[in-house]
mmCIF file of C-alpha atoms in Angstrom:
data_model
loop_
_atom_site.group_PDB
_atom_site.id
_atom_site.type_symbol
_atom_site.label_atom_id
_atom_site.label_comp_id
_atom_site.label_asym_id
_atom_site.label_seq_id
_atom_site.Cartn_x
_atom_site.Cartn_y
_atom_site.Cartn_z
ATOM 1 C CA MET A 1 -0.102 0.142 0.034
ATOM 2 C CA ALA A 2 0.907 3.512 -0.312
ATOM 3 C CA GLN A 3 1.896 5.150 2.504
ATOM 4 C CA ASN A 4 2.686 9.334 2.592
ATOM 5 C CA GLY A 5 2.585 9.293 -1.456
ATOM 6 C CA HIS A 6 5.423 6.460 -1.355
ATOM 7 C CA ILE A 7 4.905 2.990 -2.642
ATOM 8 C CA ASN A 8 5.647 0.241 -0.635
ATOM 9 C CA PRO A 9 9.427 -1.369 -1.948
ATOM 10 C CA GLU A 10 8.232 -4.823 -2.443
ATOM 11 C CA LYS A 11 5.168 -3.493 -4.458
ATOM 12 C CA GLN A 12 7.558 -0.942 -6.472
ATOM 13 C CA LYS A 13 10.172 -4.342 -7.152
ATOM 14 C CA LEU A 14 6.846 -6.526 -8.397
ATOM 15 C CA LEU A 15 5.781 -3.302 -10.682
ATOM 16 C CA VAL A 16 9.280 -2.914 -12.142
ATOM 17 C CA GLU A 17 9.776 -6.619 -12.661
ATOM 18 C CA GLU A 18 6.493 -6.687 -14.433
ATOM 19 C CA HIS A 19 7.141 -3.574 -16.755
ATOM 20 C CA GLU A 20 10.670 -5.415 -17.815
ATOM 21 C CA GLU A 21 8.867 -8.626 -18.489
ATOM 22 C CA LYS A 22 6.297 -6.725 -20.949
ATOM 23 C CA HIS A 23 9.001 -4.655 -22.358
ATOM 24 C CA PHE A 24 11.040 -7.898 -22.826
ATOM 25 C CA LEU A 25 8.600 -9.612 -24.663
ATOM 26 C CA SER A 26 7.401 -6.914 -26.998
ATOM 27 C CA SER A 27 10.784 -5.707 -27.596
ATOM 28 C CA GLU A 28 12.826 -8.989 -28.540
ATOM 29 C CA ILE A 29 10.366 -12.051 -28.555
ATOM 30 C CA VAL A 30 7.944 -10.318 -30.887
ATOM 31 C CA ARG A 31 10.355 -8.549 -33.004
ATOM 32 C CA ASP A 32 12.203 -12.310 -33.715
ATOM 33 C CA ILE A 33 8.674 -13.479 -34.527
ATOM 34 C CA ILE A 34 7.955 -10.756 -36.850
ATOM 35 C CA ILE A 35 11.593 -11.252 -38.571
ATOM 36 C CA GLY A 36 11.098 -14.740 -39.224
ATOM 37 C CA VAL A 37 7.270 -15.181 -39.884
ATOM 38 C CA SER A 38 7.460 -12.207 -42.488
ATOM 39 C CA ASP A 39 10.137 -13.634 -44.197
ATOM 40 C CA GLY A 40 8.744 -17.018 -44.121
ATOM 41 C CA LEU A 41 5.618 -16.305 -45.424
ATOM 42 C CA THR A 42 7.040 -14.274 -48.558
ATOM 43 C CA VAL A 43 10.276 -16.254 -49.747
ATOM 44 C CA PRO A 44 8.769 -19.586 -50.183
ATOM 45 C CA PHE A 45 5.557 -17.943 -51.503
ATOM 46 C CA ALA A 46 7.511 -16.161 -54.355
ATOM 47 C CA LEU A 47 9.331 -19.359 -54.933
ATOM 48 C CA ALA A 48 6.339 -21.460 -55.406
ATOM 49 C CA ALA A 49 4.609 -18.544 -57.388
ATOM 50 C CA GLY A 50 7.744 -18.620 -59.696
ATOM 51 C CA LEU A 51 8.322 -22.367 -60.206
ATOM 52 C CA SER A 52 4.576 -22.278 -61.054
ATOM 53 C CA GLY A 53 5.115 -19.827 -63.803
ATOM 54 C CA ALA A 54 7.597 -22.236 -64.970
ATOM 55 C CA ASN A 55 4.895 -25.022 -65.426
ATOM 56 C CA VAL A 56 6.707 -27.613 -63.139
ATOM 57 C CA THR A 57 4.742 -29.871 -60.985
ATOM 58 C CA SER A 58 3.381 -29.616 -57.555
ATOM 59 C CA ASN A 59 5.725 -32.237 -56.294
ATOM 60 C CA ILE A 60 8.646 -30.358 -57.703
ATOM 61 C CA ILE A 61 7.554 -27.054 -56.137
ATOM 62 C CA LEU A 62 6.976 -28.713 -52.778
ATOM 63 C CA VAL A 63 10.452 -30.501 -52.667
ATOM 64 C CA ALA A 64 12.083 -26.961 -53.566
ATOM 65 C CA GLY A 65 9.757 -25.054 -51.411
ATOM 66 C CA ILE A 66 10.745 -27.338 -48.023
ATOM 67 C CA ALA A 67 14.445 -27.255 -48.991
ATOM 68 C CA GLU A 68 14.148 -23.279 -49.298
ATOM 69 C CA VAL A 69 12.435 -23.434 -45.844
ATOM 70 C CA ALA A 70 14.964 -25.658 -44.326
ATOM 71 C CA ALA A 71 17.792 -23.480 -45.544
ATOM 72 C CA GLY A 72 16.148 -20.121 -44.713
ATOM 73 C CA ALA A 73 15.485 -21.021 -41.181
ATOM 74 C CA ILE A 74 18.853 -22.362 -40.632
ATOM 75 C CA SER A 75 20.276 -18.850 -42.504
ATOM 76 C CA MET A 76 18.068 -16.820 -40.432
ATOM 77 C CA GLY A 77 17.872 -18.449 -37.054
ATOM 78 C CA LEU A 78 22.227 -18.293 -37.369
ATOM 79 C CA GLY A 79 21.918 -14.708 -38.633
ATOM 80 C CA GLY A 80 19.621 -13.845 -35.170
ATOM 81 C CA TYR A 81 22.151 -15.983 -33.180
ATOM 82 C CA LEU A 82 25.219 -13.873 -34.167
ATOM 83 C CA ALA A 83 23.487 -10.677 -33.901
ATOM 84 C CA ALA A 84 22.258 -11.351 -30.467
ATOM 85 C CA LYS A 85 25.635 -12.716 -29.808
ATOM 86 C CA SER A 86 27.588 -9.490 -31.482
ATOM 87 C CA GLU A 87 25.333 -7.348 -28.980
ATOM 88 C CA ALA A 88 26.098 -9.545 -26.114
ATOM 89 C CA ASP A 89 30.192 -8.953 -26.979
ATOM 90 C CA HIS A 90 29.639 -5.533 -27.596
ATOM 91 C CA TYR A 91 28.301 -5.195 -23.637
ATOM 92 C CA MET A 92 31.149 -7.014 -22.305
ATOM 93 C CA ARG A 93 33.704 -4.774 -23.904
ATOM 94 C CA GLU A 94 32.057 -1.775 -22.855
ATOM 95 C CA LEU A 95 31.816 -2.881 -19.235
ATOM 96 C CA LYS A 96 35.188 -3.867 -19.091
ATOM 97 C CA ARG A 97 36.332 -0.535 -20.514
ATOM 98 C CA GLU A 98 33.666 1.339 -17.999
ATOM 99 C CA GLN A 99 35.415 -0.568 -14.964
ATOM 100 C CA GLU A 100 38.823 0.122 -15.863
ATOM 101 C CA GLU A 101 37.947 4.024 -15.763
ATOM 102 C CA ILE A 102 35.906 3.778 -12.576
ATOM 103 C CA ILE A 103 39.537 2.387 -11.233
ATOM 104 C CA SER A 104 41.789 4.575 -12.898
ATOM 105 C CA VAL A 105 39.850 8.162 -13.375
ATOM 106 C CA PRO A 106 36.821 7.976 -10.845
ATOM 107 C CA ASP A 107 36.794 11.459 -10.417
ATOM 108 C CA ILE A 108 36.011 12.049 -14.539
ATOM 109 C CA GLU A 109 33.212 9.083 -14.060
ATOM 110 C CA ALA A 110 32.067 11.030 -11.099
ATOM 111 C CA ALA A 111 31.613 14.049 -13.291
ATOM 112 C CA GLU A 112 30.105 12.557 -16.097
ATOM 113 C CA CYS A 113 27.525 10.717 -13.463
ATOM 114 C CA GLY A 114 26.733 14.366 -12.629
ATOM 115 C CA ASP A 115 26.196 15.576 -16.179
ATOM 116 C CA ILE A 116 23.989 13.239 -17.110
ATOM 117 C CA LEU A 117 21.637 13.966 -14.072
ATOM 118 C CA ALA A 118 21.669 17.332 -14.817
ATOM 119 C CA GLU A 119 20.407 16.531 -18.390
ATOM 120 C CA TYR A 120 17.338 15.361 -16.439
ATOM 121 C CA GLY A 121 16.819 19.035 -14.578
ATOM 122 C CA VAL A 122 18.544 17.581 -11.841
ATOM 123 C CA GLU A 123 20.852 20.235 -9.553
ATOM 124 C CA PRO A 124 24.120 19.919 -8.131
ATOM 125 C CA HIS A 125 23.089 19.752 -4.913
ATOM 126 C CA GLU A 126 20.775 17.481 -5.665
ATOM 127 C CA TYR A 127 22.596 14.978 -7.654
ATOM 128 C CA GLU A 128 26.077 15.328 -5.400
ATOM 129 C CA PRO A 129 24.715 12.818 -2.676
ATOM 130 C CA VAL A 130 23.204 10.653 -5.613
ATOM 131 C CA VAL A 131 26.626 10.364 -6.894
ATOM 132 C CA ASN A 132 28.475 10.064 -3.845
ATOM 133 C CA ALA A 133 26.447 7.055 -3.182
ATOM 134 C CA LEU A 134 27.211 5.361 -6.550
ATOM 135 C CA LYS A 135 30.783 5.939 -5.787
ATOM 136 C CA ARG A 136 30.410 4.102 -2.540
ATOM 137 C CA ASN A 137 29.359 0.872 -4.502
ATOM 138 C CA HIS A 138 31.103 0.221 -7.488
ATOM 139 C CA GLN A 139 28.432 -2.251 -8.634
ATOM 140 C CA HIS A 140 25.760 0.140 -8.828
ATOM 141 C CA TRP A 141 27.885 2.683 -10.163
ATOM 142 C CA LEU A 142 29.061 0.505 -13.065
ATOM 143 C CA ASN A 143 25.155 -0.274 -13.690
ATOM 144 C CA PHE A 144 24.340 3.510 -13.693
ATOM 145 C CA MET A 145 27.090 4.357 -16.336
ATOM 146 C CA MET A 146 26.215 1.123 -18.618
ATOM 147 C CA ARG A 147 22.564 2.437 -18.443
ATOM 148 C CA PHE A 148 22.495 6.000 -18.576
ATOM 149 C CA GLU A 149 25.796 7.090 -20.292
ATOM 150 C CA LEU A 150 26.135 4.240 -22.768
ATOM 151 C CA GLY A 151 22.494 3.173 -22.872
ATOM 152 C CA LEU A 152 23.590 -0.470 -22.888
ATOM 153 C CA GLU A 153 21.405 -2.884 -20.720
ATOM 154 C CA LYS A 154 22.621 -6.199 -19.423
ATOM 155 C CA PRO A 155 21.454 -9.187 -22.227
ATOM 156 C CA ASP A 156 19.836 -12.163 -21.154
ATOM 157 C CA PRO A 157 22.883 -15.238 -21.461
ATOM 158 C CA MET A 158 20.280 -17.459 -23.055
ATOM 159 C CA ARG A 159 19.183 -14.601 -25.778
ATOM 160 C CA ALA A 160 21.452 -15.531 -28.732
ATOM 161 C CA LEU A 161 20.000 -19.132 -28.722
ATOM 162 C CA GLN A 162 16.402 -17.946 -27.993
ATOM 163 C CA SER A 163 16.470 -15.406 -30.797
ATOM 164 C CA ALA A 164 18.211 -18.142 -33.074
ATOM 165 C CA LEU A 165 15.218 -20.885 -32.157
ATOM 166 C CA THR A 166 12.287 -18.276 -32.557
ATOM 167 C CA ILE A 167 13.481 -16.889 -35.763
ATOM 168 C CA ALA A 168 13.830 -20.314 -37.339
ATOM 169 C CA ILE A 169 10.647 -21.789 -35.731
ATOM 170 C CA SER A 170 8.839 -18.726 -37.046
ATOM 171 C CA TYR A 171 10.261 -18.987 -40.585
ATOM 172 C CA ILE A 172 9.185 -22.491 -40.755
ATOM 173 C CA LEU A 173 5.870 -21.579 -39.446
ATOM 174 C CA GLY A 174 5.522 -19.074 -41.940
ATOM 175 C CA GLY A 175 6.665 -20.788 -44.737
ATOM 176 C CA LEU A 176 4.681 -23.760 -44.464
ATOM 177 C CA ILE A 177 1.584 -21.733 -45.131
ATOM 178 C CA PRO A 178 2.206 -21.001 -48.880
ATOM 179 C CA LEU A 179 3.563 -24.354 -49.666
ATOM 180 C CA SER A 180 0.380 -26.262 -48.176
ATOM 181 C CA PRO A 181 -2.070 -26.177 -51.123
ATOM 182 C CA TYR A 182 1.027 -28.321 -53.077
ATOM 183 C CA ILE A 183 0.297 -30.623 -50.681
ATOM 184 C CA ILE A 184 -3.257 -31.138 -51.666
ATOM 185 C CA PHE A 185 -3.577 -29.968 -55.297
ATOM 186 C CA PRO A 186 -1.356 -32.152 -57.856
ATOM 187 C CA VAL A 187 -1.871 -29.442 -60.764
ATOM 188 C CA ALA A 188 0.853 -26.737 -59.723
ATOM 189 C CA ARG A 189 -1.735 -23.876 -61.132
ATOM 190 C CA GLU A 190 -4.700 -24.900 -59.038
ATOM 191 C CA ALA A 191 -2.343 -25.035 -55.976
ATOM 192 C CA MET A 192 -0.898 -21.747 -56.824
ATOM 193 C CA PHE A 193 -4.059 -20.020 -57.043
ATOM 194 C CA GLY A 194 -4.763 -21.593 -53.468
ATOM 195 C CA SER A 195 -1.601 -20.300 -52.179
ATOM 196 C CA ILE A 196 -2.604 -17.101 -53.274
ATOM 197 C CA ILE A 197 -5.274 -16.913 -51.331
ATOM 198 C CA ILE A 198 -4.294 -18.552 -48.080
ATOM 199 C CA THR A 199 -1.327 -16.699 -48.245
ATOM 200 C CA ILE A 200 -2.622 -13.255 -48.739
ATOM 201 C CA LEU A 201 -5.156 -14.032 -46.011
ATOM 202 C CA ALA A 202 -2.098 -15.061 -43.600
ATOM 203 C CA LEU A 203 -0.185 -11.571 -44.597
ATOM 204 C CA LEU A 204 -3.058 -9.674 -43.626
ATOM 205 C CA PHE A 205 -3.757 -11.186 -40.808
ATOM 206 C CA PHE A 206 0.126 -11.388 -39.693
ATOM 207 C CA GLY A 207 0.609 -7.869 -40.717
ATOM 208 C CA PHE A 208 -2.716 -6.679 -38.364
ATOM 209 C CA ILE A 209 -0.832 -8.518 -35.647
ATOM 210 C CA LYS A 210 2.543 -7.047 -36.559
ATOM 211 C CA GLY A 211 0.996 -3.442 -36.128
ATOM 212 C CA TYR A 212 -0.760 -3.988 -33.040
ATOM 213 C CA PHE A 213 2.326 -5.144 -31.090
ATOM 214 C CA THR A 214 4.539 -2.389 -32.702
ATOM 215 C CA GLY A 215 2.160 0.220 -31.989
ATOM 216 C CA ASN A 216 1.490 1.085 -35.779
ATOM 217 C CA GLN A 217 -1.777 1.251 -37.748
ATOM 218 C CA PRO A 218 -2.976 -2.611 -37.814
ATOM 219 C CA PHE A 219 -5.222 -1.930 -40.496
ATOM 220 C CA LYS A 220 -2.257 0.053 -42.760
ATOM 221 C CA SER A 221 0.176 -2.352 -41.514
ATOM 222 C CA ALA A 222 -2.178 -5.580 -42.714
ATOM 223 C CA LEU A 223 -2.407 -4.036 -46.344
ATOM 224 C CA GLN A 224 1.274 -3.119 -46.608
ATOM 225 C CA THR A 225 2.628 -6.331 -45.618
ATOM 226 C CA ALA A 226 -0.200 -8.198 -48.103
ATOM 227 C CA LEU A 227 0.915 -5.650 -50.904
ATOM 228 C CA ILE A 228 5.092 -6.813 -50.315
ATOM 229 C CA GLY A 229 4.015 -10.254 -50.444
ATOM 230 C CA ALA A 230 2.009 -9.938 -53.615
ATOM 231 C CA ILE A 231 4.463 -8.020 -55.318
ATOM 232 C CA ALA A 232 7.184 -10.292 -54.555
ATOM 233 C CA SER A 233 5.085 -13.298 -55.619
ATOM 234 C CA ALA A 234 3.886 -11.303 -58.721
ATOM 235 C CA ALA A 235 7.522 -10.623 -59.908
ATOM 236 C CA ALA A 236 9.002 -14.162 -59.418
ATOM 237 C CA TYR A 237 5.958 -15.869 -61.332
ATOM 238 C CA SER A 238 6.574 -13.067 -64.234
ATOM 239 C CA ILE A 239 10.588 -13.511 -63.957
ATOM 240 C CA ALA A 240 9.595 -17.467 -64.486
ATOM 241 C CA LYS A 241 7.244 -16.744 -67.344
ATOM 242 C CA ILE A 242 9.692 -14.819 -69.079
ATOM 243 C CA VAL A 243 12.671 -16.807 -68.760
ATOM 244 C CA ARG A 244 10.721 -20.002 -69.645
ATOM 245 C CA VAL A 245 9.785 -18.162 -73.084
#
């Protein structure tokens, strides 16, 4: 309960943890899902449309599509892993440098703390006790400098693996949608029309969800996502027709 305008420390801790969890879900996991599903829907869709334009059988399109989904999932998953690993390595390099500066030039680092707080409108007589308190605890001081001077948050040690798996699985799930009609229809042209319908609907739905979670206009995001997928597949189909002729 709040007493004299102050929040109970335990309740405050719970509120912060809940906020950080929601922020984590929206900024990292959802981002990885968006990356994986958007490419998973678009690339195999365009590939299948292009092969349909070359008048190959549904079996060939399905085999090629599955191979592309497997390769794409591995490639994008590895890319997500390397990106997250690079962020973690960058954080550790900056952490080590900041540790050395706190030990070797503490006065300069303390002055930087004051400058940071001053940017938020805190007066010198107000931030001096805060700076002195940070100087007494090097770990808190280090955390403060990493977050407010460098704008870096400590990465989750499992982030790289989690990112790789999330992107890869999302890519596979997205890629199976445009390929599913080729399992049902033996004639490639019939399967292509089914693929177009189901993929456009999936792109509209996914675009809406993407817009909702990223704070953009959901309906606008749905139309943009579907348009990108349609243009990609139309281009692949047209190129296959031209080359075949």
